[in-house]
Amino acid sequence: MSFTSIQIRYQTARSLPAPYAYFYTLTLTPLVGEIGVDLAITYPDRDDIDEDELIAEGYTRDDDFSWTGRLPQTWRQTLISLAEKTKLQRVDEEQLGEDDDFWDIKLEPTGGPVRQGRPDQRSNSSPDDWQYLVQELIQAAYESIGRERPFELTYLRINGRQEGMELRMTASFVARNVQILTLQDRRERTRTLPWSTLQRVMSTVYAYDYDPAEAQIKRPRTDGRWLNLGTDDWYDITDYTEVSETLEHL
């Protein structure tokens, strides 16, 4: 199935206060070999919050964002695949509870009837599937304009006099690909892994809290297992067996 356009309107539940509340409108236009994107995100009611409080939470008064551009073929295939298996149900906005997010997805198939509503939990896709994909798309937009870099991770296993291991992972949200560079036994190996690898790695890596106060700023030289998440900080994860095993088995 092909689509003329896919439009998504979303707003966080009314019970979620500023600065966390937001809404967005996203229009996707499948093109030949790529997909057109028109995105606008707004964070309401931040003017009533003290500037220092916003900064402490990692926000500013000017986080609203809009972007119009194009993403490559892999995005087109992913979005169409999700749209094809999504069933929509009509929802009266006035019937939504304080804790209910607002969803309105409009699918315009080529040569077919327009479908509109929120993702039906009983279908092969759910609101969570759409939310996760949209968050990846927003990250791709940030990466496209240089506001964010591709996700980067470096893992070190240092074994004293024995040969250790270094793994560097780079994940581009624009290209939806994962590149792995492994240095071991004085040999270098480069691979491209499926995009699903990123979700698995991130869910494992971020299951733990990393305290910047305990991090090393310089590249480690002492024995152990070390993790760098794209900043200057190196974390000792010798006791985080699940993380090191996941990375070493990529």
Tab-separated table of C-alpha atoms in Angstrom:
chain	number	residue	atom	x	y	z
A	1	MET	CA	0.000	0.000	0.000
A	2	SER	CA	1.172	3.551	-0.691
A	3	PHE	CA	0.102	6.777	1.008
A	4	THR	CA	-0.376	10.331	-0.218
A	5	SER	CA	0.249	11.663	3.285
A	6	ILE	CA	0.372	10.735	6.961
A	7	GLN	CA	-0.525	13.427	9.491
A	8	ILE	CA	-0.110	13.083	13.245
A	9	ARG	CA	-1.365	15.464	15.907
A	10	TYR	CA	-0.402	14.679	19.475
A	11	GLN	CA	-0.700	16.385	22.864
A	12	THR	CA	0.369	15.177	26.284
A	13	ALA	CA	-2.322	14.599	28.903
A	14	ARG	CA	-3.855	17.661	30.556
A	15	SER	CA	-2.575	16.418	33.927
A	16	LEU	CA	1.054	16.779	32.783
A	17	PRO	CA	2.231	20.305	33.737
A	18	ALA	CA	4.779	22.599	32.155
A	19	PRO	CA	7.652	22.348	31.444
A	20	TYR	CA	7.023	18.701	30.547
A	21	ALA	CA	3.845	19.222	28.520
A	22	TYR	CA	4.085	19.547	24.747
A	23	PHE	CA	2.166	19.080	21.530
A	24	TYR	CA	3.217	18.570	17.952
A	25	THR	CA	1.906	18.367	14.431
A	26	LEU	CA	3.753	16.141	12.019
A	27	THR	CA	2.985	15.732	8.323
A	28	LEU	CA	4.772	13.036	6.335
A	29	THR	CA	4.656	12.869	2.552
A	30	PRO	CA	6.048	9.687	0.970
A	31	LEU	CA	8.112	10.582	-2.101
A	32	VAL	CA	10.087	8.496	-4.555
A	33	GLY	CA	12.973	7.042	-2.561
A	34	GLU	CA	12.518	9.343	0.462
A	35	ILE	CA	9.945	11.001	2.689
A	36	GLY	CA	9.047	14.670	3.135
A	37	VAL	CA	8.716	15.907	6.725
A	38	ASP	CA	6.944	18.956	8.155
A	39	LEU	CA	7.285	19.058	11.943
A	40	ALA	CA	6.279	21.641	14.567
A	41	ILE	CA	6.671	21.086	18.350
A	42	THR	CA	5.403	23.504	20.984
A	43	TYR	CA	6.015	23.519	24.751
A	44	PRO	CA	3.215	25.597	26.332
A	45	ASP	CA	2.965	27.607	29.561
A	46	ARG	CA	6.674	27.968	30.257
A	47	ASP	CA	6.471	31.734	30.679
A	48	ASP	CA	5.053	31.185	34.169
A	49	ILE	CA	8.059	29.161	35.318
A	50	ASP	CA	11.204	30.687	36.833
A	51	GLU	CA	14.181	30.671	34.455
A	52	ASP	CA	16.463	28.954	36.979
A	53	GLU	CA	13.893	26.201	37.511
A	54	LEU	CA	13.683	25.581	33.771
A	55	ILE	CA	17.453	25.375	33.435
A	56	ALA	CA	17.657	22.986	36.400
A	57	GLU	CA	15.233	20.684	34.587
A	58	GLY	CA	17.304	20.876	31.403
A	59	TYR	CA	14.879	23.145	29.517
A	60	THR	CA	14.699	26.721	28.229
A	61	ARG	CA	11.872	29.077	27.267
A	62	ASP	CA	12.787	28.636	23.621
A	63	ASP	CA	12.594	24.881	23.043
A	64	ASP	CA	9.817	25.162	20.444
A	65	PHE	CA	11.020	23.581	17.222
A	66	SER	CA	9.967	23.414	13.590
A	67	TRP	CA	11.606	21.714	10.639
A	68	THR	CA	10.773	21.002	7.020
A	69	GLY	CA	13.005	18.611	5.144
A	70	ARG	CA	13.446	15.129	3.738
A	71	LEU	CA	14.606	11.819	5.139
A	72	PRO	CA	15.940	8.822	3.180
A	73	GLN	CA	14.307	5.682	1.827
A	74	THR	CA	14.638	3.647	5.006
A	75	TRP	CA	12.323	6.100	6.808
A	76	ARG	CA	9.727	5.831	4.045
A	77	GLN	CA	9.622	2.048	4.331
A	78	THR	CA	9.422	2.112	8.127
A	79	LEU	CA	6.558	4.621	8.285
A	80	ILE	CA	4.510	2.969	5.551
A	81	SER	CA	4.938	-0.414	7.234
A	82	LEU	CA	3.609	0.955	10.542
A	83	ALA	CA	0.738	2.787	8.836
A	84	GLU	CA	-0.323	-0.358	6.976
A	85	LYS	CA	-0.770	-2.408	10.146
A	86	THR	CA	-2.409	0.377	12.178
A	87	LYS	CA	-6.125	0.332	12.903
A	88	LEU	CA	-7.612	3.652	13.955
A	89	GLN	CA	-10.581	4.343	16.188
A	90	ARG	CA	-12.515	7.573	16.424
A	91	VAL	CA	-12.209	9.344	19.756
A	92	ASP	CA	-14.221	12.285	21.056
A	93	GLU	CA	-11.699	14.698	22.580
A	94	GLU	CA	-14.255	15.804	25.154
A	95	GLN	CA	-14.402	12.246	26.480
A	96	LEU	CA	-10.677	12.048	27.197
A	97	GLY	CA	-9.695	11.928	30.861
A	98	GLU	CA	-7.136	14.170	32.543
A	99	ASP	CA	-4.490	11.465	32.190
A	100	ASP	CA	-5.218	10.576	28.552
A	101	ASP	CA	-2.889	11.716	25.779
A	102	PHE	CA	-4.557	13.150	22.687
A	103	TRP	CA	-3.853	11.372	19.387
A	104	ASP	CA	-5.183	12.107	15.947
A	105	ILE	CA	-3.617	10.244	13.035
A	106	LYS	CA	-4.859	10.850	9.512
A	107	LEU	CA	-3.831	8.308	6.873
A	108	GLU	CA	-4.486	9.104	3.226
A	109	PRO	CA	-3.852	5.968	1.131
A	110	THR	CA	-3.266	6.442	-2.568
A	111	GLY	CA	-6.583	5.758	-4.271
A	112	GLY	CA	-8.282	4.662	-1.045
A	113	PRO	CA	-10.520	6.102	1.689
A	114	VAL	CA	-9.019	8.402	4.318
A	115	ARG	CA	-8.676	6.855	7.780
A	116	GLN	CA	-8.520	9.003	10.902
A	117	GLY	CA	-8.423	8.491	14.674
A	118	ARG	CA	-6.132	7.209	17.406
A	119	PRO	CA	-4.206	3.905	17.206
A	120	ASP	CA	-6.387	1.022	18.364
A	121	GLN	CA	-4.702	-0.965	21.135
A	122	ARG	CA	-6.262	-4.130	19.682
A	123	SER	CA	-4.450	-3.770	16.352
A	124	ASN	CA	-0.930	-4.873	15.411
A	125	SER	CA	0.368	-1.443	16.382
A	126	SER	CA	-0.226	0.754	19.417
A	127	PRO	CA	0.178	4.383	20.496
A	128	ASP	CA	3.528	3.362	21.999
A	129	ASP	CA	4.734	2.151	18.577
A	130	TRP	CA	3.877	5.522	17.051
A	131	GLN	CA	5.302	7.467	19.981
A	132	TYR	CA	8.619	5.647	19.802
A	133	LEU	CA	8.896	6.102	16.041
A	134	VAL	CA	8.005	9.792	16.219
A	135	GLN	CA	10.618	10.367	18.928
A	136	GLU	CA	13.197	8.773	16.622
A	137	LEU	CA	12.012	11.000	13.789
A	138	ILE	CA	12.326	14.115	15.977
A	139	GLN	CA	15.868	13.024	16.827
A	140	ALA	CA	16.534	12.622	13.087
A	141	ALA	CA	15.316	16.184	12.505
A	142	TYR	CA	17.638	17.498	15.247
A	143	GLU	CA	20.518	15.556	13.714
A	144	SER	CA	19.734	16.906	10.237
A	145	ILE	CA	20.214	20.513	11.325
A	146	GLY	CA	23.192	19.793	13.580
A	147	ARG	CA	21.316	20.407	16.826
A	148	GLU	CA	22.188	16.868	17.935
A	149	ARG	CA	24.933	14.482	16.897
A	150	PRO	CA	24.402	10.830	16.038
A	151	PHE	CA	24.307	8.625	19.124
A	152	GLU	CA	27.839	7.598	20.149
A	153	LEU	CA	29.079	4.996	22.576
A	154	THR	CA	32.558	3.639	23.334
A	155	TYR	CA	33.238	0.549	25.401
A	156	LEU	CA	36.668	-0.486	26.724
A	157	ARG	CA	37.765	-3.746	28.285
A	158	ILE	CA	41.240	-3.379	29.759
A	159	ASN	CA	43.008	-6.569	30.880
A	160	GLY	CA	46.423	-5.418	31.937
A	161	ARG	CA	49.084	-7.132	29.869
A	162	GLN	CA	46.542	-9.162	27.890
A	163	GLU	CA	44.954	-7.886	24.710
A	164	GLY	CA	41.910	-5.818	25.588
A	165	MET	CA	38.977	-4.698	23.486
A	166	GLU	CA	37.567	-1.399	22.259
A	167	LEU	CA	34.139	-1.039	20.677
A	168	ARG	CA	32.853	2.165	19.128
A	169	MET	CA	29.199	2.434	18.187
A	170	THR	CA	27.664	5.245	16.110
A	171	ALA	CA	23.935	5.333	15.363
A	172	SER	CA	22.533	7.848	12.880
A	173	PHE	CA	18.839	8.625	13.277
A	174	VAL	CA	18.807	10.223	9.833
A	175	ALA	CA	20.123	7.144	8.055
A	176	ARG	CA	18.668	4.674	10.584
A	177	ASN	CA	21.852	2.648	10.660
A	178	VAL	CA	24.223	1.416	13.349
A	179	GLN	CA	27.970	1.316	12.697
A	180	ILE	CA	30.258	-0.762	14.911
A	181	LEU	CA	34.047	-0.489	14.958
A	182	THR	CA	35.816	-3.163	17.022
A	183	LEU	CA	39.527	-3.098	17.887
A	184	GLN	CA	40.785	-6.371	19.308
A	185	ASP	CA	43.911	-8.507	19.008
A	186	ARG	CA	45.493	-5.659	17.018
A	187	ARG	CA	42.833	-6.072	14.347
A	188	GLU	CA	40.133	-3.650	13.286
A	189	ARG	CA	36.665	-4.745	12.202
A	190	THR	CA	33.835	-2.525	10.915
A	191	ARG	CA	30.224	-3.664	10.622
A	192	THR	CA	26.756	-2.272	9.938
A	193	LEU	CA	24.056	-3.729	12.204
A	194	PRO	CA	20.233	-3.591	11.973
A	195	TRP	CA	18.558	-0.478	13.371
A	196	SER	CA	16.766	-2.612	15.974
A	197	THR	CA	20.181	-3.100	17.601
A	198	LEU	CA	20.085	0.474	18.910
A	199	GLN	CA	16.875	0.010	20.889
A	200	ARG	CA	18.224	-3.185	22.470
A	201	VAL	CA	21.541	-1.552	23.391
A	202	MET	CA	19.986	1.627	24.768
A	203	SER	CA	17.419	-0.243	26.874
A	204	THR	CA	20.267	-2.214	28.462
A	205	VAL	CA	22.754	0.641	28.842
A	206	TYR	CA	20.250	3.118	30.292
A	207	ALA	CA	18.798	0.629	32.744
A	208	TYR	CA	21.573	1.823	35.075
A	209	ASP	CA	22.283	5.205	36.649
A	210	TYR	CA	25.684	6.715	35.938
A	211	ASP	CA	26.933	9.267	38.454
A	212	PRO	CA	29.021	12.013	36.790
A	213	ALA	CA	30.686	12.625	40.155
A	214	GLU	CA	32.244	9.145	39.958
A	215	ALA	CA	33.269	9.390	36.300
A	216	GLN	CA	36.807	9.730	34.945
A	217	ILE	CA	37.423	12.617	32.586
A	218	LYS	CA	40.460	11.106	30.881
A	219	ARG	CA	40.485	7.883	28.889
A	220	PRO	CA	41.020	5.043	31.407
A	221	ARG	CA	44.263	3.075	31.570
A	222	THR	CA	43.485	0.859	34.565
A	223	ASP	CA	41.986	-2.632	34.375
A	224	GLY	CA	38.239	-2.910	34.143
A	225	ARG	CA	35.310	-2.315	31.842
A	226	TRP	CA	34.562	1.272	30.898
A	227	LEU	CA	31.725	3.061	29.124
A	228	ASN	CA	31.660	6.441	27.405
A	229	LEU	CA	28.337	7.854	26.147
A	230	GLY	CA	29.634	10.536	23.807
A	231	THR	CA	30.793	13.012	26.457
A	232	ASP	CA	34.082	13.446	28.343
A	233	ASP	CA	32.899	11.082	31.111
A	234	TRP	CA	34.091	7.473	31.413
A	235	TYR	CA	32.094	5.213	33.735
A	236	ASP	CA	33.397	2.084	35.421
A	237	ILE	CA	30.864	-0.634	34.520
A	238	THR	CA	32.900	-3.600	35.745
A	239	ASP	CA	29.996	-4.590	38.008
A	240	TYR	CA	27.379	-4.036	35.287
A	241	THR	CA	27.745	-7.455	33.714
A	242	GLU	CA	24.622	-7.186	31.557
A	243	VAL	CA	25.896	-4.027	29.860
A	244	SER	CA	29.368	-5.377	29.109
A	245	GLU	CA	28.026	-8.722	27.856
A	246	THR	CA	25.520	-6.998	25.579
A	247	LEU	CA	28.222	-4.802	24.027
A	248	GLU	CA	30.787	-7.568	23.668
A	249	HIS	CA	28.290	-9.748	21.819
A	250	LEU	CA	27.359	-7.179	19.183
